[in-house]
mmCIF file of C-alpha atoms in Angstrom:
data_model
loop_
_atom_site.group_PDB
_atom_site.id
_atom_site.type_symbol
_atom_site.label_atom_id
_atom_site.label_comp_id
_atom_site.label_asym_id
_atom_site.label_seq_id
_atom_site.Cartn_x
_atom_site.Cartn_y
_atom_site.Cartn_z
ATOM 1 C CA MET A 1165 -12.153 32.344 -25.353
ATOM 2 C CA ALA A 1166 -11.016 30.705 -28.446
ATOM 3 C CA PRO A 1167 -11.341 32.399 -31.888
ATOM 4 C CA GLY A 1168 -13.163 30.672 -34.694
ATOM 5 C CA ALA A 1169 -11.703 29.846 -38.069
ATOM 6 C CA GLU A 1170 -13.168 29.981 -41.518
ATOM 7 C CA TRP A 1171 -12.360 27.482 -44.205
ATOM 8 C CA GLY A 1172 -12.955 28.129 -47.882
ATOM 9 C CA VAL A 1173 -12.525 26.011 -50.982
ATOM 10 C CA HIS A 1174 -12.308 27.587 -54.416
ATOM 11 C CA ARG A 1175 -13.038 25.278 -57.267
ATOM 12 C CA PRO A 1176 -12.266 26.750 -60.674
ATOM 13 C CA GLY A 1177 -15.319 26.876 -62.911
ATOM 14 C CA SER A 1178 -15.464 26.689 -66.688
ATOM 15 C CA HIS A 1179 -17.548 28.469 -69.250
ATOM 16 C CA GLY A 1180 -19.419 26.960 -72.159
ATOM 17 C CA GLY A 1181 -16.788 27.870 -74.738
ATOM 18 C CA GLY A 1182 -14.036 26.342 -72.644
ATOM 19 C CA CYS A 1183 -16.047 23.132 -72.313
ATOM 20 C CA ARG A 1184 -16.510 22.905 -76.073
ATOM 21 C CA GLU A 1185 -12.799 23.469 -76.620
ATOM 22 C CA GLN A 1186 -11.863 20.746 -74.099
ATOM 23 C CA GLU A 1187 -14.399 18.410 -75.698
ATOM 24 C CA GLY A 1188 -12.722 19.008 -79.018
ATOM 25 C CA GLN A 1189 -9.350 18.227 -77.499
ATOM 26 C CA ARG A 1190 -10.655 14.967 -76.048
ATOM 27 C CA GLN A 1191 -11.997 14.011 -79.436
ATOM 28 C CA ARG A 1192 -8.594 14.705 -80.972
ATOM 29 C CA GLY A 1193 -6.867 12.878 -78.075
ATOM 30 C CA GLN A 1194 -4.883 16.002 -77.188
ATOM 31 C CA ALA A 1195 -6.112 16.698 -73.601
ATOM 32 C CA LYS A 1196 -3.348 17.674 -71.161
ATOM 33 C CA PRO A 1197 -4.127 16.756 -67.520
ATOM 34 C CA THR A 1198 -3.808 19.644 -65.018
ATOM 35 C CA TRP A 1199 -1.224 19.217 -62.193
ATOM 36 C CA GLY A 1200 0.061 16.172 -64.043
ATOM 37 C CA LEU A 1201 -3.058 14.167 -63.042
ATOM 38 C CA SER A 1202 -5.630 12.432 -65.166
ATOM 39 C CA ARG A 1203 -9.230 13.685 -65.128
ATOM 40 C CA ALA A 1204 -10.385 10.708 -63.038
ATOM 41 C CA LYS A 1205 -7.693 11.327 -60.412
ATOM 42 C CA LYS A 1206 -8.553 15.023 -60.322
ATOM 43 C CA ARG A 1207 -12.170 14.180 -59.611
ATOM 44 C CA LEU A 1208 -11.130 11.901 -56.748
ATOM 45 C CA LEU A 1209 -8.817 14.597 -55.365
ATOM 46 C CA TRP A 1210 -11.561 17.236 -55.418
ATOM 47 C CA ARG A 1211 -13.995 14.855 -53.748
ATOM 48 C CA PHE A 1212 -11.473 14.194 -51.011
ATOM 49 C CA PHE A 1213 -10.860 17.908 -50.382
ATOM 50 C CA LEU A 1214 -14.545 18.785 -50.448
ATOM 51 C CA SER A 1215 -15.406 15.921 -48.101
ATOM 52 C CA ALA A 1216 -12.606 16.858 -45.687
ATOM 53 C CA PHE A 1217 -13.476 20.553 -45.636
ATOM 54 C CA GLY A 1218 -17.158 19.748 -45.396
ATOM 55 C CA PHE A 1219 -16.612 17.530 -42.369
ATOM 56 C CA LEU A 1220 -14.424 20.133 -40.671
ATOM 57 C CA GLY A 1221 -17.001 22.797 -41.385
ATOM 58 C CA LEU A 1222 -19.792 20.712 -39.901
ATOM 59 C CA TYR A 1223 -17.732 19.933 -36.826
ATOM 60 C CA HIS A 1224 -16.674 23.561 -36.400
ATOM 61 C CA TYR A 1225 -20.272 24.696 -36.342
ATOM 62 C CA ARG A 1226 -21.117 21.943 -33.884
ATOM 63 C CA LEU A 1227 -23.978 20.192 -35.574
ATOM 64 C CA ARG A 1228 -25.888 18.110 -33.073
ATOM 65 C CA ILE A 1229 -25.442 14.839 -34.915
ATOM 66 C CA LEU A 1230 -21.655 15.059 -34.598
ATOM 67 C CA ARG A 1231 -21.849 15.969 -30.934
ATOM 68 C CA ARG A 1232 -24.107 12.992 -30.339
ATOM 69 C CA ILE A 1233 -21.545 10.767 -31.988
ATOM 70 C CA GLU A 1234 -18.857 12.293 -29.759
ATOM 71 C CA ALA A 1235 -20.990 11.589 -26.671
ATOM 72 C CA SER A 1236 -20.698 7.873 -27.433
ATOM 73 C CA ILE A 1237 -16.893 7.903 -27.100
ATOM 74 C CA PRO A 1238 -16.109 5.970 -23.888
ATOM 75 C CA MET A 1239 -14.147 7.700 -21.135
ATOM 76 C CA ASP A 1240 -11.480 6.155 -18.952
ATOM 77 C CA VAL A 1241 -12.423 5.059 -15.459
ATOM 78 C CA CYS A 1242 -10.458 5.166 -12.236
ATOM 79 C CA PRO A 1243 -8.166 2.094 -11.967
ATOM 80 C CA THR A 1244 -9.311 1.268 -8.434
ATOM 81 C CA ALA A 1245 -7.859 -2.214 -8.558
ATOM 82 C CA THR A 1246 -4.325 -0.838 -8.552
ATOM 83 C CA MET A 1247 -4.778 2.602 -7.001
ATOM 84 C CA PRO A 1248 -5.854 3.678 -3.496
ATOM 85 C CA LEU A 1249 -9.052 5.683 -3.140
ATOM 86 C CA PRO A 1250 -8.315 9.279 -4.203
ATOM 87 C CA GLN A 1251 -8.565 11.997 -1.583
ATOM 88 C CA ASP A 1252 -7.523 15.586 -1.035
ATOM 89 C CA ASN A 1253 -7.291 18.055 1.805
ATOM 90 C CA PHE A 1254 -10.946 19.119 1.747
ATOM 91 C CA THR A 1255 -13.291 16.531 0.273
ATOM 92 C CA GLY A 1256 -11.643 13.570 1.987
ATOM 93 C CA VAL A 1257 -12.136 10.164 0.372
ATOM 94 C CA LEU A 1258 -14.196 10.422 -2.793
ATOM 95 C CA ARG A 1259 -17.149 8.144 -3.425
ATOM 96 C CA HIS A 1260 -15.933 7.223 -6.880
ATOM 97 C CA ARG A 1261 -18.273 4.215 -7.076
ATOM 98 C CA ALA A 1262 -21.169 6.660 -7.151
ATOM 99 C CA ARG A 1263 -20.105 7.698 -10.655
ATOM 100 C CA PRO A 1264 -18.829 4.539 -12.388
ATOM 101 C CA GLU A 1265 -19.499 5.998 -15.859
ATOM 102 C CA VAL A 1266 -16.841 8.751 -15.567
ATOM 103 C CA PRO A 1267 -13.165 8.941 -14.544
ATOM 104 C CA THR A 1268 -12.857 10.049 -10.927
ATOM 105 C CA CYS A 1269 -9.068 9.994 -10.711
ATOM 106 C CA THR A 1270 -6.036 10.469 -12.932
ATOM 107 C CA SER A 1271 -3.161 8.119 -13.676
ATOM 108 C CA TRP A 1272 -1.037 10.062 -11.155
ATOM 109 C CA GLY A 1273 -3.665 9.749 -8.391
ATOM 110 C CA ALA A 1274 -5.267 13.197 -8.479
ATOM 111 C CA PRO A 1275 -9.036 13.263 -7.843
ATOM 112 C CA ILE A 1276 -11.473 14.409 -10.530
ATOM 113 C CA ILE A 1277 -14.413 16.068 -8.799
ATOM 114 C CA TRP A 1278 -17.871 15.113 -10.119
ATOM 115 C CA ASP A 1279 -21.267 15.751 -8.617
ATOM 116 C CA GLY A 1280 -22.189 12.931 -6.250
ATOM 117 C CA THR A 1281 -18.616 11.860 -5.448
ATOM 118 C CA PHE A 1282 -18.293 13.932 -2.253
ATOM 119 C CA ASP A 1283 -20.292 15.116 0.741
ATOM 120 C CA PRO A 1284 -20.458 18.949 0.378
ATOM 121 C CA HIS A 1285 -20.719 19.427 4.150
ATOM 122 C CA VAL A 1286 -17.250 17.941 4.723
ATOM 123 C CA PRO A 1287 -15.238 20.536 2.746
ATOM 124 C CA GLU A 1288 -17.425 23.385 4.030
ATOM 125 C CA GLN A 1289 -16.712 22.453 7.648
ATOM 126 C CA LYS A 1290 -12.993 21.958 7.006
ATOM 127 C CA ALA A 1291 -12.696 25.371 5.345
ATOM 128 C CA ARG A 1292 -14.545 27.112 8.191
ATOM 129 C CA ARG A 1293 -12.363 25.463 10.837
ATOM 130 C CA GLN A 1294 -9.269 26.762 9.054
ATOM 131 C CA ASN A 1295 -10.777 30.286 8.721
ATOM 132 C CA LEU A 1296 -9.617 30.466 5.109
ATOM 133 C CA THR A 1297 -9.785 33.419 2.765
ATOM 134 C CA ILE A 1298 -10.346 32.552 -0.887
ATOM 135 C CA GLY A 1299 -9.436 34.987 -3.644
ATOM 136 C CA LEU A 1300 -11.396 35.208 -6.894
ATOM 137 C CA THR A 1301 -9.753 37.117 -9.746
ATOM 138 C CA VAL A 1302 -11.433 38.291 -12.923
ATOM 139 C CA PHE A 1303 -10.375 40.552 -15.802
ATOM 140 C CA ALA A 1304 -13.011 42.942 -17.185
ATOM 141 C CA VAL A 1305 -11.331 45.007 -19.881
ATOM 142 C CA GLY A 1306 -13.012 47.066 -22.589
ATOM 143 C CA ARG A 1307 -16.591 46.089 -23.383
ATOM 144 C CA TYR A 1308 -16.297 42.908 -21.319
ATOM 145 C CA LEU A 1309 -16.923 45.082 -18.261
ATOM 146 C CA GLU A 1310 -20.416 46.358 -19.077
ATOM 147 C CA LYS A 1311 -21.413 43.167 -20.880
ATOM 148 C CA TYR A 1312 -20.513 40.559 -18.254
ATOM 149 C CA LEU A 1313 -19.062 41.817 -14.958
ATOM 150 C CA GLU A 1314 -22.229 42.640 -12.985
ATOM 151 C CA HIS A 1315 -23.864 39.275 -13.730
ATOM 152 C CA PHE A 1316 -20.614 37.480 -12.900
ATOM 153 C CA LEU A 1317 -20.257 39.174 -9.495
ATOM 154 C CA ALA A 1318 -23.938 38.899 -8.567
ATOM 155 C CA SER A 1319 -23.981 35.177 -9.339
ATOM 156 C CA ALA A 1320 -20.723 34.695 -7.425
ATOM 157 C CA GLU A 1321 -22.337 36.227 -4.347
ATOM 158 C CA GLN A 1322 -25.066 33.603 -4.606
ATOM 159 C CA HIS A 1323 -22.943 30.533 -5.296
ATOM 160 C CA PHE A 1324 -19.161 31.039 -4.882
ATOM 161 C CA MET A 1325 -17.748 29.889 -1.524
ATOM 162 C CA VAL A 1326 -20.947 30.719 0.342
ATOM 163 C CA GLY A 1327 -20.234 31.184 4.060
ATOM 164 C CA GLN A 1328 -16.488 31.574 3.483
ATOM 165 C CA ASN A 1329 -14.226 34.621 3.533
ATOM 166 C CA VAL A 1330 -13.824 35.857 -0.037
ATOM 167 C CA VAL A 1331 -11.899 38.694 -1.637
ATOM 168 C CA TYR A 1332 -12.696 39.598 -5.252
ATOM 169 C CA TYR A 1333 -9.972 41.126 -7.417
ATOM 170 C CA VAL A 1334 -11.356 42.895 -10.481
ATOM 171 C CA PHE A 1335 -8.689 43.926 -12.984
ATOM 172 C CA THR A 1336 -10.003 46.553 -15.369
ATOM 173 C CA ASP A 1337 -8.974 49.489 -17.528
ATOM 174 C CA ARG A 1338 -11.987 51.478 -16.209
ATOM 175 C CA PRO A 1339 -12.124 51.252 -12.402
ATOM 176 C CA GLU A 1340 -14.782 53.961 -12.203
ATOM 177 C CA ALA A 1341 -17.208 51.843 -14.288
ATOM 178 C CA VAL A 1342 -17.183 48.769 -12.013
ATOM 179 C CA PRO A 1343 -20.825 48.222 -10.981
ATOM 180 C CA TYR A 1344 -21.969 48.177 -7.375
ATOM 181 C CA VAL A 1345 -22.817 44.703 -6.085
ATOM 182 C CA ALA A 1346 -24.012 44.142 -2.515
ATOM 183 C CA LEU A 1347 -21.534 41.856 -0.738
ATOM 184 C CA GLY A 1348 -22.187 39.463 2.120
ATOM 185 C CA ARG A 1349 -20.399 39.329 5.451
ATOM 186 C CA GLY A 1350 -16.691 38.535 5.216
ATOM 187 C CA ARG A 1351 -16.531 39.373 1.498
ATOM 188 C CA LEU A 1352 -14.520 42.200 -0.067
ATOM 189 C CA LEU A 1353 -14.046 43.591 -3.575
ATOM 190 C CA ARG A 1354 -10.832 45.224 -4.714
ATOM 191 C CA VAL A 1355 -10.493 46.972 -8.067
ATOM 192 C CA LYS A 1356 -7.068 46.978 -9.706
ATOM 193 C CA PRO A 1357 -6.341 49.141 -12.770
ATOM 194 C CA VAL A 1358 -4.670 47.557 -15.788
ATOM 195 C CA GLN A 1359 -3.619 48.919 -19.137
ATOM 196 C CA ARG A 1360 -5.922 48.597 -22.151
ATOM 197 C CA GLU A 1361 -4.218 46.463 -24.806
ATOM 198 C CA ARG A 1362 -4.561 47.025 -28.544
ATOM 199 C CA ARG A 1363 -5.590 43.428 -29.375
ATOM 200 C CA TRP A 1364 -7.854 41.089 -27.424
ATOM 201 C CA GLN A 1365 -5.143 38.432 -27.731
ATOM 202 C CA ASP A 1366 -2.797 40.730 -25.816
ATOM 203 C CA VAL A 1367 -5.450 41.230 -23.126
ATOM 204 C CA SER A 1368 -5.617 37.455 -22.721
ATOM 205 C CA MET A 1369 -1.853 37.025 -22.554
ATOM 206 C CA ALA A 1370 -1.367 39.973 -20.179
ATOM 207 C CA ARG A 1371 -3.316 38.042 -17.556
ATOM 208 C CA MET A 1372 -0.461 35.766 -16.461
ATOM 209 C CA PRO A 1373 2.161 38.451 -15.694
ATOM 210 C CA THR A 1374 -0.514 40.621 -14.012
ATOM 211 C CA LEU A 1375 -1.642 37.721 -11.822
ATOM 212 C CA HIS A 1376 1.950 36.860 -10.965
ATOM 213 C CA GLU A 1377 2.551 40.398 -9.752
ATOM 214 C CA ALA A 1378 -0.680 40.423 -7.703
ATOM 215 C CA LEU A 1379 0.062 37.029 -6.140
ATOM 216 C CA GLY A 1380 3.441 38.352 -5.061
ATOM 217 C CA GLY A 1381 1.747 41.375 -3.475
ATOM 218 C CA GLN A 1382 -1.475 42.107 -1.599
ATOM 219 C CA LEU A 1383 -3.517 39.245 -3.090
ATOM 220 C CA GLY A 1384 -0.910 36.688 -2.041
ATOM 221 C CA GLN A 1385 -0.786 38.129 1.473
ATOM 222 C CA GLU A 1386 -4.524 38.077 2.215
ATOM 223 C CA ALA A 1387 -5.672 34.915 0.402
ATOM 224 C CA ASP A 1388 -4.931 31.276 1.219
ATOM 225 C CA TYR A 1389 -6.275 29.931 -2.071
ATOM 226 C CA VAL A 1390 -7.041 31.777 -5.293
ATOM 227 C CA PHE A 1391 -9.258 30.980 -8.263
ATOM 228 C CA CYS A 1392 -8.794 32.742 -11.593
ATOM 229 C CA LEU A 1393 -11.884 32.890 -13.817
ATOM 230 C CA ASP A 1394 -12.977 34.442 -17.112
ATOM 231 C CA VAL A 1395 -15.633 37.131 -16.792
ATOM 232 C CA ASP A 1396 -17.905 35.924 -19.614
ATOM 233 C CA GLN A 1397 -19.548 33.201 -17.526
ATOM 234 C CA TYR A 1398 -21.823 33.054 -14.488
ATOM 235 C CA PHE A 1399 -22.449 30.756 -11.503
ATOM 236 C CA THR A 1400 -25.559 28.582 -11.457
ATOM 237 C CA GLY A 1401 -24.802 26.177 -8.602
ATOM 238 C CA ASN A 1402 -22.714 25.787 -5.485
ATOM 239 C CA PHE A 1403 -19.010 26.350 -6.173
ATOM 240 C CA GLY A 1404 -17.624 25.596 -2.745
ATOM 241 C CA PRO A 1405 -14.508 24.423 -0.891
ATOM 242 C CA GLU A 1406 -14.702 21.018 -2.612
ATOM 243 C CA VAL A 1407 -12.763 22.675 -5.474
ATOM 244 C CA LEU A 1408 -9.872 23.793 -3.254
ATOM 245 C CA GLY A 1409 -6.489 22.149 -3.658
ATOM 246 C CA ASP A 1410 -2.828 22.958 -4.114
ATOM 247 C CA SER A 1411 -3.051 23.023 -7.929
ATOM 248 C CA VAL A 1412 -6.474 22.829 -9.586
ATOM 249 C CA ALA A 1413 -7.214 22.415 -13.307
ATOM 250 C CA GLN A 1414 -10.525 22.493 -15.178
ATOM 251 C CA LEU A 1415 -11.418 19.886 -17.825
ATOM 252 C CA HIS A 1416 -12.532 21.681 -20.996
ATOM 253 C CA ALA A 1417 -16.227 21.156 -21.753
ATOM 254 C CA TRP A 1418 -15.664 20.841 -25.512
ATOM 255 C CA HIS A 1419 -12.735 18.451 -25.309
ATOM 256 C CA TYR A 1420 -13.052 16.145 -22.286
ATOM 257 C CA ARG A 1421 -14.169 13.184 -24.418
ATOM 258 C CA TRP A 1422 -11.666 13.622 -27.228
ATOM 259 C CA PRO A 1423 -8.752 11.205 -27.721
ATOM 260 C CA ARG A 1424 -5.421 12.782 -26.873
ATOM 261 C CA TRP A 1425 -4.171 12.992 -30.467
ATOM 262 C CA LEU A 1426 -7.138 15.240 -31.353
ATOM 263 C CA LEU A 1427 -6.721 17.699 -28.472
ATOM 264 C CA PRO A 1428 -5.888 21.270 -29.605
ATOM 265 C CA TYR A 1429 -2.476 21.556 -27.983
ATOM 266 C CA GLU A 1430 0.083 23.931 -29.455
ATOM 267 C CA ARG A 1431 2.003 21.994 -32.148
ATOM 268 C CA ASN A 1432 4.364 24.688 -33.423
ATOM 269 C CA LYS A 1433 7.730 23.493 -32.160
ATOM 270 C CA ARG A 1434 9.041 27.074 -32.078
ATOM 271 C CA SER A 1435 6.546 27.956 -29.345
ATOM 272 C CA ALA A 1436 7.391 27.431 -25.679
ATOM 273 C CA ALA A 1437 3.865 26.008 -25.288
ATOM 274 C CA ALA A 1438 4.406 23.197 -27.822
ATOM 275 C CA LEU A 1439 3.513 19.604 -26.993
ATOM 276 C CA SER A 1440 4.388 16.670 -29.221
ATOM 277 C CA LEU A 1441 1.826 14.089 -30.320
ATOM 278 C CA GLY A 1442 2.830 11.750 -27.500
ATOM 279 C CA GLU A 1443 2.496 14.395 -24.774
ATOM 280 C CA GLY A 1444 -0.438 15.727 -22.779
ATOM 281 C CA ASP A 1445 -2.935 14.173 -20.379
ATOM 282 C CA PHE A 1446 -6.166 16.183 -20.691
ATOM 283 C CA TYR A 1447 -7.059 19.500 -22.287
ATOM 284 C CA TYR A 1448 -7.545 22.138 -19.597
ATOM 285 C CA HIS A 1449 -9.648 25.279 -19.839
ATOM 286 C CA ALA A 1450 -7.996 28.584 -18.926
ATOM 287 C CA ALA A 1451 -11.425 29.982 -17.966
ATOM 288 C CA VAL A 1452 -11.010 28.302 -14.561
ATOM 289 C CA PHE A 1453 -7.841 27.441 -12.673
ATOM 290 C CA GLY A 1454 -6.720 27.858 -9.099
ATOM 291 C CA GLY A 1455 -4.738 26.633 -6.140
ATOM 292 C CA SER A 1456 -2.517 27.796 -3.331
ATOM 293 C CA VAL A 1457 -0.650 31.069 -3.679
ATOM 294 C CA ALA A 1458 2.687 29.258 -3.923
ATOM 295 C CA ALA A 1459 1.472 26.931 -6.691
ATOM 296 C CA LEU A 1460 -0.107 29.761 -8.675
ATOM 297 C CA LEU A 1461 3.083 31.806 -8.455
ATOM 298 C CA LYS A 1462 4.872 28.937 -10.220
ATOM 299 C CA LEU A 1463 2.114 28.552 -12.815
ATOM 300 C CA THR A 1464 1.906 32.234 -13.714
ATOM 301 C CA ALA A 1465 5.692 32.589 -13.801
ATOM 302 C CA HIS A 1466 5.961 29.651 -16.221
ATOM 303 C CA CYS A 1467 3.229 30.954 -18.523
ATOM 304 C CA ALA A 1468 4.508 34.547 -18.486
ATOM 305 C CA ALA A 1469 8.054 33.374 -19.282
ATOM 306 C CA GLY A 1470 6.800 31.166 -22.110
ATOM 307 C CA GLN A 1471 4.791 34.007 -23.635
ATOM 308 C CA GLN A 1472 7.810 36.318 -23.459
ATOM 309 C CA LEU A 1473 9.993 33.696 -25.153
ATOM 310 C CA ASP A 1474 7.399 33.339 -27.917
ATOM 311 C CA ARG A 1475 7.394 37.099 -28.483
ATOM 312 C CA GLU A 1476 11.165 37.080 -28.826
ATOM 313 C CA ARG A 1477 10.882 34.275 -31.382
ATOM 314 C CA GLY A 1478 8.120 36.031 -33.282
ATOM 315 C CA VAL A 1479 5.504 33.312 -32.661
ATOM 316 C CA GLU A 1480 2.170 33.231 -30.859
ATOM 317 C CA ALA A 1481 0.599 30.108 -29.401
ATOM 318 C CA ARG A 1482 -2.686 29.079 -31.018
ATOM 319 C CA TRP A 1483 -4.794 29.511 -27.888
ATOM 320 C CA HIS A 1484 -2.522 32.058 -26.206
ATOM 321 C CA ASP A 1485 -2.324 31.761 -22.383
ATOM 322 C CA GLU A 1486 -4.419 28.560 -22.482
ATOM 323 C CA SER A 1487 -1.749 26.834 -24.588
ATOM 324 C CA HIS A 1488 0.925 27.745 -22.047
ATOM 325 C CA LEU A 1489 -1.357 26.648 -19.200
ATOM 326 C CA ASN A 1490 -1.690 23.209 -20.788
ATOM 327 C CA LYS A 1491 2.081 22.972 -21.192
ATOM 328 C CA PHE A 1492 2.560 23.794 -17.497
ATOM 329 C CA PHE A 1493 0.042 21.172 -16.338
ATOM 330 C CA TRP A 1494 1.749 18.566 -18.522
ATOM 331 C CA LEU A 1495 5.086 19.308 -16.831
ATOM 332 C CA SER A 1496 3.642 19.907 -13.329
ATOM 333 C CA LYS A 1497 0.595 17.709 -12.817
ATOM 334 C CA PRO A 1498 -2.365 19.344 -11.050
ATOM 335 C CA SER A 1499 -3.317 17.905 -7.670
ATOM 336 C CA LYS A 1500 -7.059 18.142 -8.407
ATOM 337 C CA LEU A 1501 -9.181 18.250 -11.569
ATOM 338 C CA LEU A 1502 -12.667 19.674 -11.871
ATOM 339 C CA SER A 1503 -15.168 17.887 -14.090
ATOM 340 C CA PRO A 1504 -16.908 19.823 -16.907
ATOM 341 C CA GLU A 1505 -19.835 20.303 -14.496
ATOM 342 C CA PHE A 1506 -17.795 23.129 -12.957
ATOM 343 C CA CYS A 1507 -17.543 25.031 -16.264
ATOM 344 C CA TRP A 1508 -20.185 24.006 -18.780
ATOM 345 C CA THR A 1509 -21.775 25.469 -21.900
ATOM 346 C CA GLU A 1510 -25.367 25.018 -23.010
ATOM 347 C CA GLU A 1511 -24.167 25.032 -26.628
ATOM 348 C CA ILE A 1512 -23.348 21.365 -26.098
ATOM 349 C CA ASP A 1513 -26.255 18.970 -26.251
ATOM 350 C CA TRP A 1514 -27.476 17.397 -23.031
ATOM 351 C CA ARG A 1515 -25.023 14.846 -21.623
ATOM 352 C CA THR A 1516 -26.043 12.168 -19.165
ATOM 353 C CA GLU A 1517 -22.853 12.591 -17.108
ATOM 354 C CA ILE A 1518 -23.456 16.326 -16.538
ATOM 355 C CA HIS A 1519 -25.764 16.367 -13.503
ATOM 356 C CA HIS A 1520 -25.597 19.873 -12.014
ATOM 357 C CA PRO A 1521 -23.548 22.543 -13.841
ATOM 358 C CA ARG A 1522 -21.985 24.985 -11.381
ATOM 359 C CA LEU A 1523 -20.734 27.587 -13.866
ATOM 360 C CA LEU A 1524 -22.110 28.341 -17.339
ATOM 361 C CA TRP A 1525 -20.614 30.191 -20.280
ATOM 362 C CA ALA A 1526 -22.419 33.407 -21.119
ATOM 363 C CA PRO A 1527 -23.268 34.006 -24.808
ATOM 364 C CA LYS A 1528 -20.028 34.765 -26.649
ATOM 365 C CA GLU A 1529 -20.655 38.006 -28.503
ATOM 366 C CA TYR A 1530 -17.134 38.367 -29.856
ATOM 367 C CA ARG A 1531 -18.023 40.906 -32.551
ATOM 368 C CA LEU A 1532 -19.310 43.248 -29.879
ATOM 369 C CA VAL A 1533 -16.792 42.853 -27.065
ATOM 370 C CA ARG A 1534 -13.626 42.397 -29.158
ATOM 371 C CA ASN A 1535 -14.226 45.330 -31.467
#
């Protein structure tokens, strides 16, 4: 849930009298260039600024033409000539040749899960044999509860880990307002009260210490794997055991094609989340992450400690807990990556590599829910 930014350019105007006075000065050869620049250089400077701000404005508002240009940026592919076929504990060997147009593994050998690269029956059978319990956590604080929670839970019942044991953890400041949703066999819902924060940014950053405490308590005792999701999205396709792994990261739908130097990592060196220009692998979305209880305890401890250090220094990472999440995954590489098909937005134009989205962003009505 990233905030937008507004850019404005103020260009000083001039009235008719001022123009006549300057014209007189030019005729007398007495014009004094502003900022120590000649009039021609000033014109070039203004054109540069207006062009730069105009381009940024167009990109910020996601005009289709720019997104179509972005879609032509080539992606890396799995270096199969020098790397063994990627596999994990649930999907087995991936059929990476089924998707030659996208990267199906990372430079450190972790699989990237795309539609068509695995047999869904294999992970389902493996998970059932192990009698796993999968936790799904979600924070529904303030107006996010009535706006998004019921649709999120109802869609999860249809598509999230169908046939598996699931325990939902809903963290909210209004436990009594959590809607009733009929649950299937072997599925539980637990409501955990949390404090209402003054700013939405604080709600976002409170997630990591709250999750760390829960993982060290009841949630960590009853779940084998846990996925942590944002509430303002909903399931549209099967989100099954193929996503399970020790440490699972989600490729960000808006940024998976960008070159590394353009990725929105935290650049303020005073922040514990900072990455230099030469650091980073991918840009990961904090709307979806998961893994084993042990791995998530390390992740949440790192992010919570980094946020606390930033508070002591009087700084705040640009994208809050997501910035710290990206720092953690740079230092501790995830063992599995999910393609943007597992967390997609219809605001992006149709992409040929996105076959079957499993999770979609709900409309972001920030003015309503963050008020």
